[in-house]
PDB file of C-alpha atoms in Angstrom:
ATOM      1  CA  MET A   7      20.183  55.927  14.172  1.00 40.00           C
ATOM      2  CA  PRO A   8      17.695  58.808  13.797  1.00 41.00           C
ATOM      3  CA  SER A   9      14.060  58.099  14.564  1.00 42.00           C
ATOM      4  CA  THR A  10      11.195  58.198  12.083  1.00 37.00           C
ATOM      5  CA  PRO A  11       9.765  61.736  11.805  1.00 39.00           C
ATOM      6  CA  SER A  12       6.975  62.200  14.337  1.00 37.00           C
ATOM      7  CA  HIS A  13       4.502  63.780  11.957  1.00 33.00           C
ATOM      8  CA  ARG A  14       2.173  61.484  10.028  1.00 35.00           C
ATOM      9  CA  LEU A  15       3.525  60.854   6.557  1.00 36.00           C
ATOM     10  CA  ARG A  16       1.539  60.233   3.395  1.00 38.00           C
ATOM     11  CA  LEU A  17       2.816  58.513   0.305  1.00 37.00           C
ATOM     12  CA  TYR A  18       0.909  59.465  -2.840  1.00 33.00           C
ATOM     13  CA  VAL A  19       1.292  57.144  -5.827  1.00 33.00           C
ATOM     14  CA  ALA A  20      -0.428  57.290  -9.222  1.00 25.00           C
ATOM     15  CA  GLY A  21      -2.830  54.387  -9.489  1.00 25.00           C
ATOM     16  CA  GLY A  22      -3.053  53.834  -5.734  1.00 29.00           C
ATOM     17  CA  VAL A  23      -1.215  50.536  -5.274  1.00 27.00           C
ATOM     18  CA  PHE A  24       1.509  48.316  -6.659  1.00 31.00           C
ATOM     19  CA  VAL A  25       0.466  44.768  -7.444  1.00 31.00           C
ATOM     20  CA  ALA A  26       3.118  42.050  -7.371  1.00 31.00           C
ATOM     21  CA  ALA A  27       3.047  39.543 -10.205  1.00 26.00           C
ATOM     22  CA  ALA A  28       2.470  36.412  -8.131  1.00 29.00           C
ATOM     23  CA  ALA A  29       0.672  37.874  -5.131  1.00 34.00           C
ATOM     24  CA  THR A  30      -1.499  40.760  -4.107  1.00 32.00           C
ATOM     25  CA  ALA A  31       1.120  42.798  -2.275  1.00 35.00           C
ATOM     26  CA  THR A  32       0.434  46.440  -1.486  1.00 39.00           C
ATOM     27  CA  PHE A  33       3.174  48.947  -0.828  1.00 41.00           C
ATOM     28  CA  ALA A  34       0.773  51.035   1.219  1.00 38.00           C
ATOM     29  CA  LEU A  35       0.101  54.579   0.440  1.00 34.00           C
ATOM     30  CA  THR A  36      -0.278  56.174   3.828  1.00 37.00           C
ATOM     31  CA  MET A  37       1.266  56.068   7.246  1.00 39.00           C
ATOM     32  CA  ASN A  38      -2.130  57.108   8.623  1.00 39.00           C
ATOM     33  CA  GLY A  39      -3.316  53.525   8.240  1.00 42.00           C
ATOM     34  CA  ASP A  40      -3.328  50.826  10.909  1.00 44.00           C
ATOM     35  CA  ALA A  41       0.327  49.798  11.326  1.00 44.00           C
ATOM     36  CA  ASP A  42      -0.629  46.820  13.503  1.00 49.00           C
ATOM     37  CA  SER A  43      -2.938  45.482  10.787  1.00 45.00           C
ATOM     38  CA  THR A  44      -0.174  45.875   8.209  1.00 45.00           C
ATOM     39  CA  ARG A  45       2.294  44.064  10.455  1.00 52.00           C
ATOM     40  CA  LYS A  46      -0.179  41.206  10.966  1.00 53.00           C
ATOM     41  CA  ALA A  47      -0.862  40.941   7.231  1.00 51.00           C
ATOM     42  CA  ALA A  48       2.849  40.773   6.447  1.00 53.00           C
ATOM     43  CA  ARG A  49       3.528  38.149   9.093  1.00 56.00           C
ATOM     44  CA  ASP A  50       0.512  36.037   8.182  1.00 56.00           C
ATOM     45  CA  LYS A  51       1.268  36.062   4.469  1.00 58.00           C
ATOM     46  CA  PRO A  52       4.652  37.577   3.653  1.00 66.00           C
ATOM     47  CA  SER A  53       5.653  37.620   0.040  1.00 64.00           C
ATOM     48  CA  ALA A  54       8.530  38.381  -2.235  1.00 66.00           C
ATOM     49  CA  ALA A  55       7.559  41.052  -4.706  1.00 63.00           C
ATOM     50  CA  ALA A  56       8.005  40.034  -8.320  1.00 56.00           C
ATOM     51  CA  SER A  57       8.626  42.543 -11.066  1.00 50.00           C
ATOM     52  CA  VAL A  58       5.514  44.600 -11.685  1.00 48.00           C
ATOM     53  CA  SER A  59       4.532  47.450 -13.946  1.00 48.00           C
ATOM     54  CA  THR A  60       5.389  50.774 -12.338  1.00 47.00           C
ATOM     55  CA  PRO A  61       3.609  54.029 -13.185  1.00 46.00           C
ATOM     56  CA  SER A  62       5.486  57.158 -14.149  1.00 49.00           C
ATOM     57  CA  PRO A  63       7.552  58.484 -11.231  1.00 51.00           C
ATOM     58  CA  ALA A  64       5.383  60.337  -8.724  1.00 50.00           C
ATOM     59  CA  PRO A  65       6.529  63.566  -7.093  1.00 52.00           C
ATOM     60  CA  ALA A  66       8.822  63.095  -4.121  1.00 56.00           C
ATOM     61  CA  ASP A  67       7.277  63.394  -0.671  1.00 60.00           C
ATOM     62  CA  ASP A  68       9.261  65.552   1.770  1.00 65.00           C
ATOM     63  CA  GLY A  69       8.337  63.338   4.721  1.00 71.00           C
ATOM     64  CA  LEU A  70       9.600  60.238   2.945  1.00 80.00           C
ATOM     65  CA  LEU A  71      12.791  62.020   1.973  1.00 82.00           C
ATOM     66  CA  ALA A  72      13.400  62.428   5.712  1.00 83.00           C
ATOM     67  CA  LEU A  73      13.585  58.639   6.110  1.00 89.00           C
ATOM     68  CA  ALA A  74      17.035  58.629   4.494  1.00 92.00           C
ATOM     69  CA  ARG A  75      19.655  58.369   7.231  1.00 93.00           C
ATOM     70  CA  ARG A  76      22.397  60.199   5.295  1.00 95.00           C
ATOM     71  CA  ASP A  77      24.941  59.295   7.959  1.00 95.00           C
ATOM     72  CA  ALA A  78      28.482  59.108   6.587  1.00 96.00           C
ATOM     73  CA  SER A  79      29.333  56.452   9.197  1.00 96.00           C
ATOM     74  CA  ASP A  80      26.355  54.226   8.328  1.00 97.00           C
ATOM     75  CA  ALA A  81      27.816  50.784   7.623  1.00 97.00           C
ATOM     76  CA  LEU A  82      24.611  49.676   5.895  1.00 98.00           C
ATOM     77  CA  ALA A  83      24.891  52.357   3.220  1.00 98.00           C
ATOM     78  CA  VAL A  84      27.079  52.905   0.182  1.00 98.00           C
ATOM     79  CA  GLY A  85      27.650  56.173  -1.658  1.00 98.00           C
ATOM     80  CA  ARG A  86      28.162  59.780  -0.664  1.00 98.00           C
ATOM     81  CA  ALA A  87      26.070  60.941   2.283  1.00 97.00           C
ATOM     82  CA  ASP A  88      25.254  64.097   0.316  1.00 97.00           C
ATOM     83  CA  ALA A  89      24.397  62.355  -2.962  1.00 98.00           C
ATOM     84  CA  PRO A  90      21.422  64.029  -4.670  1.00 97.00           C
ATOM     85  CA  VAL A  91      19.489  60.748  -4.822  1.00 97.00           C
ATOM     86  CA  VAL A  92      18.993  58.179  -2.055  1.00 97.00           C
ATOM     87  CA  LEU A  93      17.604  54.720  -2.721  1.00 97.00           C
ATOM     88  CA  ILE A  94      16.254  53.059   0.434  1.00 97.00           C
ATOM     89  CA  GLU A  95      15.766  49.304   0.161  1.00 97.00           C
ATOM     90  CA  TYR A  96      13.549  47.346   2.558  1.00 97.00           C
ATOM     91  CA  ALA A  97      14.678  43.772   2.076  1.00 98.00           C
ATOM     92  CA  ASP A  98      15.047  40.269   3.480  1.00 98.00           C
ATOM     93  CA  PHE A  99      18.115  38.074   2.918  1.00 98.00           C
ATOM     94  CA  GLN A 100      15.797  35.116   2.206  1.00 97.00           C
ATOM     95  CA  CYS A 101      13.790  36.984  -0.441  1.00 97.00           C
ATOM     96  CA  PRO A 102      14.536  35.612  -3.935  1.00 96.00           C
ATOM     97  CA  PHE A 103      13.723  38.898  -5.662  1.00 96.00           C
ATOM     98  CA  CYS A 104      15.985  40.781  -3.250  1.00 97.00           C
ATOM     99  CA  GLY A 105      18.704  38.388  -4.368  1.00 97.00           C
ATOM    100  CA  GLN A 106      17.844  39.021  -7.999  1.00 96.00           C
ATOM    101  CA  PHE A 107      18.208  42.770  -7.436  1.00 97.00           C
ATOM    102  CA  ALA A 108      21.517  42.252  -5.601  1.00 97.00           C
ATOM    103  CA  ARG A 109      23.024  40.110  -8.344  1.00 97.00           C
ATOM    104  CA  GLU A 110      21.627  41.788 -11.462  1.00 96.00           C
ATOM    105  CA  THR A 111      20.522  45.387 -10.920  1.00 97.00           C
ATOM    106  CA  GLY A 112      22.496  46.602  -7.916  1.00 97.00           C
ATOM    107  CA  PRO A 113      25.951  46.258  -9.524  1.00 97.00           C
ATOM    108  CA  GLU A 114      24.827  48.305 -12.523  1.00 98.00           C
ATOM    109  CA  LEU A 115      23.415  51.033 -10.273  1.00 98.00           C
ATOM    110  CA  LEU A 116      26.742  51.115  -8.424  1.00 98.00           C
ATOM    111  CA  ARG A 117      28.629  51.545 -11.694  1.00 98.00           C
ATOM    112  CA  ARG A 118      26.293  54.098 -13.263  1.00 98.00           C
ATOM    113  CA  TYR A 119      25.329  56.229 -10.288  1.00 98.00           C
ATOM    114  CA  VAL A 120      26.972  55.414  -6.951  1.00 98.00           C
ATOM    115  CA  ASP A 121      30.532  55.545  -8.264  1.00 98.00           C
ATOM    116  CA  LYS A 122      29.755  58.917  -9.883  1.00 97.00           C
ATOM    117  CA  GLY A 123      28.387  60.426  -6.682  1.00 98.00           C
ATOM    118  CA  VAL A 124      24.797  60.633  -7.925  1.00 98.00           C
ATOM    119  CA  LEU A 125      23.249  57.846  -5.845  1.00 98.00           C
ATOM    120  CA  ARG A 126      23.431  56.586  -2.278  1.00 98.00           C
ATOM    121  CA  ILE A 127      21.946  53.179  -1.392  1.00 98.00           C
ATOM    122  CA  GLU A 128      20.751  52.516   2.153  1.00 98.00           C
ATOM    123  CA  TRP A 129      19.764  49.039   3.299  1.00 98.00           C
ATOM    124  CA  HIS A 130      16.881  48.828   5.796  1.00 98.00           C
ATOM    125  CA  ASN A 131      16.276  45.382   7.269  1.00 98.00           C
ATOM    126  CA  PHE A 132      12.790  44.014   6.725  1.00 97.00           C
ATOM    127  CA  PRO A 133      12.843  40.315   7.683  1.00 97.00           C
ATOM    128  CA  VAL A 134       9.457  38.751   6.957  1.00 95.00           C
ATOM    129  CA  PHE A 135      10.124  35.069   6.311  1.00 96.00           C
ATOM    130  CA  GLY A 136      10.654  33.881   9.861  1.00 96.00           C
ATOM    131  CA  LYS A 137      13.501  33.068  12.201  1.00 97.00           C
ATOM    132  CA  GLU A 138      16.214  32.565   9.582  1.00 98.00           C
ATOM    133  CA  SER A 139      15.370  35.930   8.016  1.00 98.00           C
ATOM    134  CA  GLU A 140      15.664  37.567  11.432  1.00 98.00           C
ATOM    135  CA  GLN A 141      18.974  35.812  12.099  1.00 98.00           C
ATOM    136  CA  ALA A 142      20.336  36.926   8.732  1.00 98.00           C
ATOM    137  CA  ALA A 143      19.299  40.525   9.414  1.00 98.00           C
ATOM    138  CA  LEU A 144      21.066  40.443  12.784  1.00 98.00           C
ATOM    139  CA  ALA A 145      24.135  38.920  11.136  1.00 98.00           C
ATOM    140  CA  GLY A 146      24.241  41.615   8.460  1.00 98.00           C
ATOM    141  CA  TRP A 147      24.087  44.317  11.124  1.00 98.00           C
ATOM    142  CA  ALA A 148      26.840  42.549  13.081  1.00 98.00           C
ATOM    143  CA  ALA A 149      29.034  42.394   9.971  1.00 98.00           C
ATOM    144  CA  GLY A 150      28.450  46.106   9.552  1.00 98.00           C
ATOM    145  CA  ARG A 151      29.898  46.726  12.998  1.00 98.00           C
ATOM    146  CA  GLN A 152      33.221  45.648  11.494  1.00 98.00           C
ATOM    147  CA  LYS A 153      32.689  47.538   8.208  1.00 98.00           C
ATOM    148  CA  LYS A 154      31.876  44.347   6.342  1.00 98.00           C
ATOM    149  CA  PHE A 155      28.158  44.648   5.698  1.00 98.00           C
ATOM    150  CA  TRP A 156      28.470  44.924   1.922  1.00 98.00           C
ATOM    151  CA  PRO A 157      30.891  41.986   1.546  1.00 98.00           C
ATOM    152  CA  PHE A 158      28.463  40.013   3.738  1.00 98.00           C
ATOM    153  CA  TYR A 159      25.573  41.182   1.546  1.00 98.00           C
ATOM    154  CA  ASP A 160      27.428  40.003  -1.575  1.00 98.00           C
ATOM    155  CA  THR A 161      28.142  36.644   0.037  1.00 98.00           C
ATOM    156  CA  ALA A 162      24.606  36.100   1.333  1.00 98.00           C
ATOM    157  CA  PHE A 163      23.071  37.013  -2.022  1.00 98.00           C
ATOM    158  CA  GLY A 164      25.849  35.428  -4.072  1.00 97.00           C
ATOM    159  CA  LYS A 165      23.586  32.578  -5.121  1.00 96.00           C
ATOM    160  CA  PRO A 166      19.926  31.570  -4.716  1.00 95.00           C
ATOM    161  CA  ARG A 167      19.312  29.864  -1.382  1.00 95.00           C
ATOM    162  CA  GLU A 168      16.430  27.699  -0.226  1.00 95.00           C
ATOM    163  CA  ARG A 169      14.235  29.502   2.260  1.00 95.00           C
ATOM    164  CA  ASN A 170      13.992  28.277   5.879  1.00 96.00           C
ATOM    165  CA  ALA A 171      16.054  25.184   5.142  1.00 97.00           C
ATOM    166  CA  GLY A 172      19.071  25.918   7.333  1.00 97.00           C
ATOM    167  CA  GLU A 173      20.866  28.135   4.806  1.00 97.00           C
ATOM    168  CA  PHE A 174      20.867  30.949   7.379  1.00 98.00           C
ATOM    169  CA  SER A 175      21.571  28.987  10.535  1.00 97.00           C
ATOM    170  CA  THR A 176      23.999  30.549  12.990  1.00 97.00           C
ATOM    171  CA  GLU A 177      26.749  28.219  11.782  1.00 97.00           C
ATOM    172  CA  LYS A 178      26.150  29.136   8.130  1.00 98.00           C
ATOM    173  CA  LEU A 179      25.998  32.843   8.945  1.00 98.00           C
ATOM    174  CA  VAL A 180      29.355  32.664  10.713  1.00 98.00           C
ATOM    175  CA  ALA A 181      30.752  30.911   7.635  1.00 98.00           C
ATOM    176  CA  MET A 182      29.381  33.722   5.441  1.00 98.00           C
ATOM    177  CA  ALA A 183      30.984  36.281   7.737  1.00 98.00           C
ATOM    178  CA  ARG A 184      34.294  34.465   7.443  1.00 98.00           C
ATOM    179  CA  GLU A 185      34.001  34.425   3.640  1.00 98.00           C
ATOM    180  CA  ALA A 186      33.113  38.130   3.685  1.00 98.00           C
ATOM    181  CA  GLY A 187      36.299  38.935   5.569  1.00 98.00           C
ATOM    182  CA  VAL A 188      34.819  39.838   8.954  1.00 98.00           C
ATOM    183  CA  PRO A 189      38.016  39.937  11.028  1.00 98.00           C
ATOM    184  CA  ASP A 190      36.754  39.152  14.542  1.00 98.00           C
ATOM    185  CA  LEU A 191      34.275  36.297  14.424  1.00 98.00           C
ATOM    186  CA  ASP A 192      33.889  36.138  18.203  1.00 98.00           C
ATOM    187  CA  ARG A 193      32.791  39.766  18.183  1.00 98.00           C
ATOM    188  CA  PHE A 194      30.534  39.004  15.210  1.00 98.00           C
ATOM    189  CA  ARG A 195      28.768  36.256  17.183  1.00 98.00           C
ATOM    190  CA  SER A 196      28.423  38.529  20.198  1.00 98.00           C
ATOM    191  CA  ASP A 197      27.098  41.468  18.180  1.00 98.00           C
ATOM    192  CA  MET A 198      24.658  39.226  16.318  1.00 98.00           C
ATOM    193  CA  ALA A 199      23.192  38.005  19.608  1.00 98.00           C
ATOM    194  CA  GLY A 200      23.138  41.410  21.303  1.00 98.00           C
ATOM    195  CA  ALA A 201      20.314  43.786  22.147  1.00 98.00           C
ATOM    196  CA  ALA A 202      21.725  46.553  19.923  1.00 98.00           C
ATOM    197  CA  ALA A 203      21.335  44.390  16.823  1.00 98.00           C
ATOM    198  CA  ARG A 204      17.738  43.538  17.674  1.00 98.00           C
ATOM    199  CA  LYS A 205      16.938  47.187  18.332  1.00 98.00           C
ATOM    200  CA  ALA A 206      18.411  48.280  14.993  1.00 98.00           C
ATOM    201  CA  VAL A 207      16.597  45.575  13.018  1.00 98.00           C
ATOM    202  CA  SER A 208      13.314  46.258  14.814  1.00 97.00           C
ATOM    203  CA  HIS A 209      13.652  49.970  14.060  1.00 96.00           C
ATOM    204  CA  ASP A 210      13.936  49.335  10.323  1.00 96.00           C
ATOM    205  CA  GLN A 211      11.185  46.731  10.380  1.00 95.00           C
ATOM    206  CA  ASP A 212       8.749  48.966  12.266  1.00 94.00           C
ATOM    207  CA  GLU A 213       9.506  51.799   9.848  1.00 92.00           C
ATOM    208  CA  GLY A 214       8.613  49.514   6.948  1.00 92.00           C
ATOM    209  CA  TYR A 215       5.397  48.402   8.624  1.00 91.00           C
ATOM    210  CA  GLN A 216       4.410  52.039   9.195  1.00 90.00           C
ATOM    211  CA  LEU A 217       4.859  52.627   5.480  1.00 88.00           C
ATOM    212  CA  GLY A 218       2.703  49.601   4.743  1.00 88.00           C
ATOM    213  CA  VAL A 219       5.421  47.393   3.290  1.00 88.00           C
ATOM    214  CA  THR A 220       4.132  43.810   3.082  1.00 84.00           C
ATOM    215  CA  SER A 221       6.473  42.359   0.455  1.00 88.00           C
ATOM    216  CA  THR A 222      10.131  42.558  -0.437  1.00 94.00           C
ATOM    217  CA  PRO A 223      12.041  44.168  -1.960  1.00 95.00           C
ATOM    218  CA  ALA A 224      10.437  47.578  -1.589  1.00 94.00           C
ATOM    219  CA  PHE A 225      12.327  50.741  -2.490  1.00 95.00           C
ATOM    220  CA  LEU A 226      12.047  54.480  -2.003  1.00 93.00           C
ATOM    221  CA  VAL A 227      14.009  56.625  -4.448  1.00 94.00           C
ATOM    222  CA  ASN A 228      13.968  60.154  -3.031  1.00 94.00           C
ATOM    223  CA  GLY A 229      10.486  59.381  -1.730  1.00 88.00           C
ATOM    224  CA  ARG A 230       9.262  57.638  -4.892  1.00 88.00           C
ATOM    225  CA  PRO A 231       8.138  54.024  -4.360  1.00 90.00           C
ATOM    226  CA  VAL A 232       9.347  51.125  -6.487  1.00 91.00           C
ATOM    227  CA  LEU A 233       8.148  47.635  -5.587  1.00 91.00           C
ATOM    228  CA  GLY A 234       9.855  44.425  -6.599  1.00 87.00           C
ATOM    229  CA  ALA A 235      12.854  43.399  -8.660  1.00 83.00           C
ATOM    230  CA  GLN A 236      11.993  45.821 -11.425  1.00 91.00           C
ATOM    231  CA  PRO A 237      14.000  45.857 -14.657  1.00 94.00           C
ATOM    232  CA  LEU A 238      17.008  48.128 -14.713  1.00 96.00           C
ATOM    233  CA  LYS A 239      15.215  50.673 -16.921  1.00 96.00           C
ATOM    234  CA  THR A 240      12.665  51.319 -14.159  1.00 96.00           C
ATOM    235  CA  PHE A 241      15.392  52.211 -11.670  1.00 97.00           C
ATOM    236  CA  VAL A 242      17.238  54.259 -14.284  1.00 97.00           C
ATOM    237  CA  SER A 243      14.170  56.361 -15.114  1.00 96.00           C
ATOM    238  CA  THR A 244      13.247  56.839 -11.448  1.00 96.00           C
ATOM    239  CA  ILE A 245      16.792  57.746 -10.359  1.00 97.00           C
ATOM    240  CA  GLU A 246      17.280  60.150 -13.253  1.00 97.00           C
ATOM    241  CA  ALA A 247      13.932  61.827 -12.596  1.00 95.00           C
ATOM    242  CA  ALA A 248      14.903  62.237  -8.945  1.00 95.00           C
ATOM    243  CA  GLU A 249      18.325  63.600  -9.889  1.00 96.00           C
ATOM    244  CA  LYS A 250      16.751  66.106 -12.241  1.00 94.00           C
ATOM    245  CA  GLU A 251      14.311  67.259  -9.602  1.00 91.00           C
ATOM    246  CA  ALA A 252      17.054  67.526  -6.986  1.00 89.00           C
ATOM    247  CA  GLY A 253      19.098  69.692  -9.361  1.00 85.00           C
ATOM    248  CA  ALA A 254      16.109  71.914 -10.025  1.00 76.00           C
ATOM    249  CA  ASP A 255      15.676  72.431  -6.289  1.00 69.00           C
ATOM    250  CA  ASP A 256      19.278  73.634  -5.799  1.00 62.00           C
TER     251      ASP A 256
END
């Protein structure tokens, strides 16, 4: 997995911040800020980002574009590696609005854009709701080792689940993996408990903290931020603006 670019990245957004509907959740605007303070804020008071009003799409930032992995072998991505638009999602399997996006908006984006080669979606783990969120992130990565991340994703988000109530215990996660068609459950358990899984999840999480993510879901669409389970029209306008700009750059 490639590392975050070493230069300090800035994210410029019209209006300065995004405000979640039920909480004051800032998708921070600069990587020059204090990452440790952002991490502490997220851990002390993590939140799921509700739908919020999004300003007109801001220009893409080249540094943020570099966060896209664009690896054809990436099991946590769907869509062509060379698609003109990449949507990066920072999300938690226990986040209700992440589930809303997965069940309602994601399938339409797959149909409209991914299947046509316009869009690539890359999942970046950002567990913020405690141990069960961390376990679910590790389990998703482990499912990906057997090319079953997206079936696992569909299973985990297939219905609303109560947070930190045992829904993502090891036993339940193995059952989800079985339902998702993970062929080798012994390997799944081993991968989920291994150092490689923790390293991969920590990498994504630290990247999110550096960006100032404190709530989920948080998205980057070719470097443009979108916070929360926005209505489909918000993603459509942002993706199409990014596609147009990418075509103009060719």
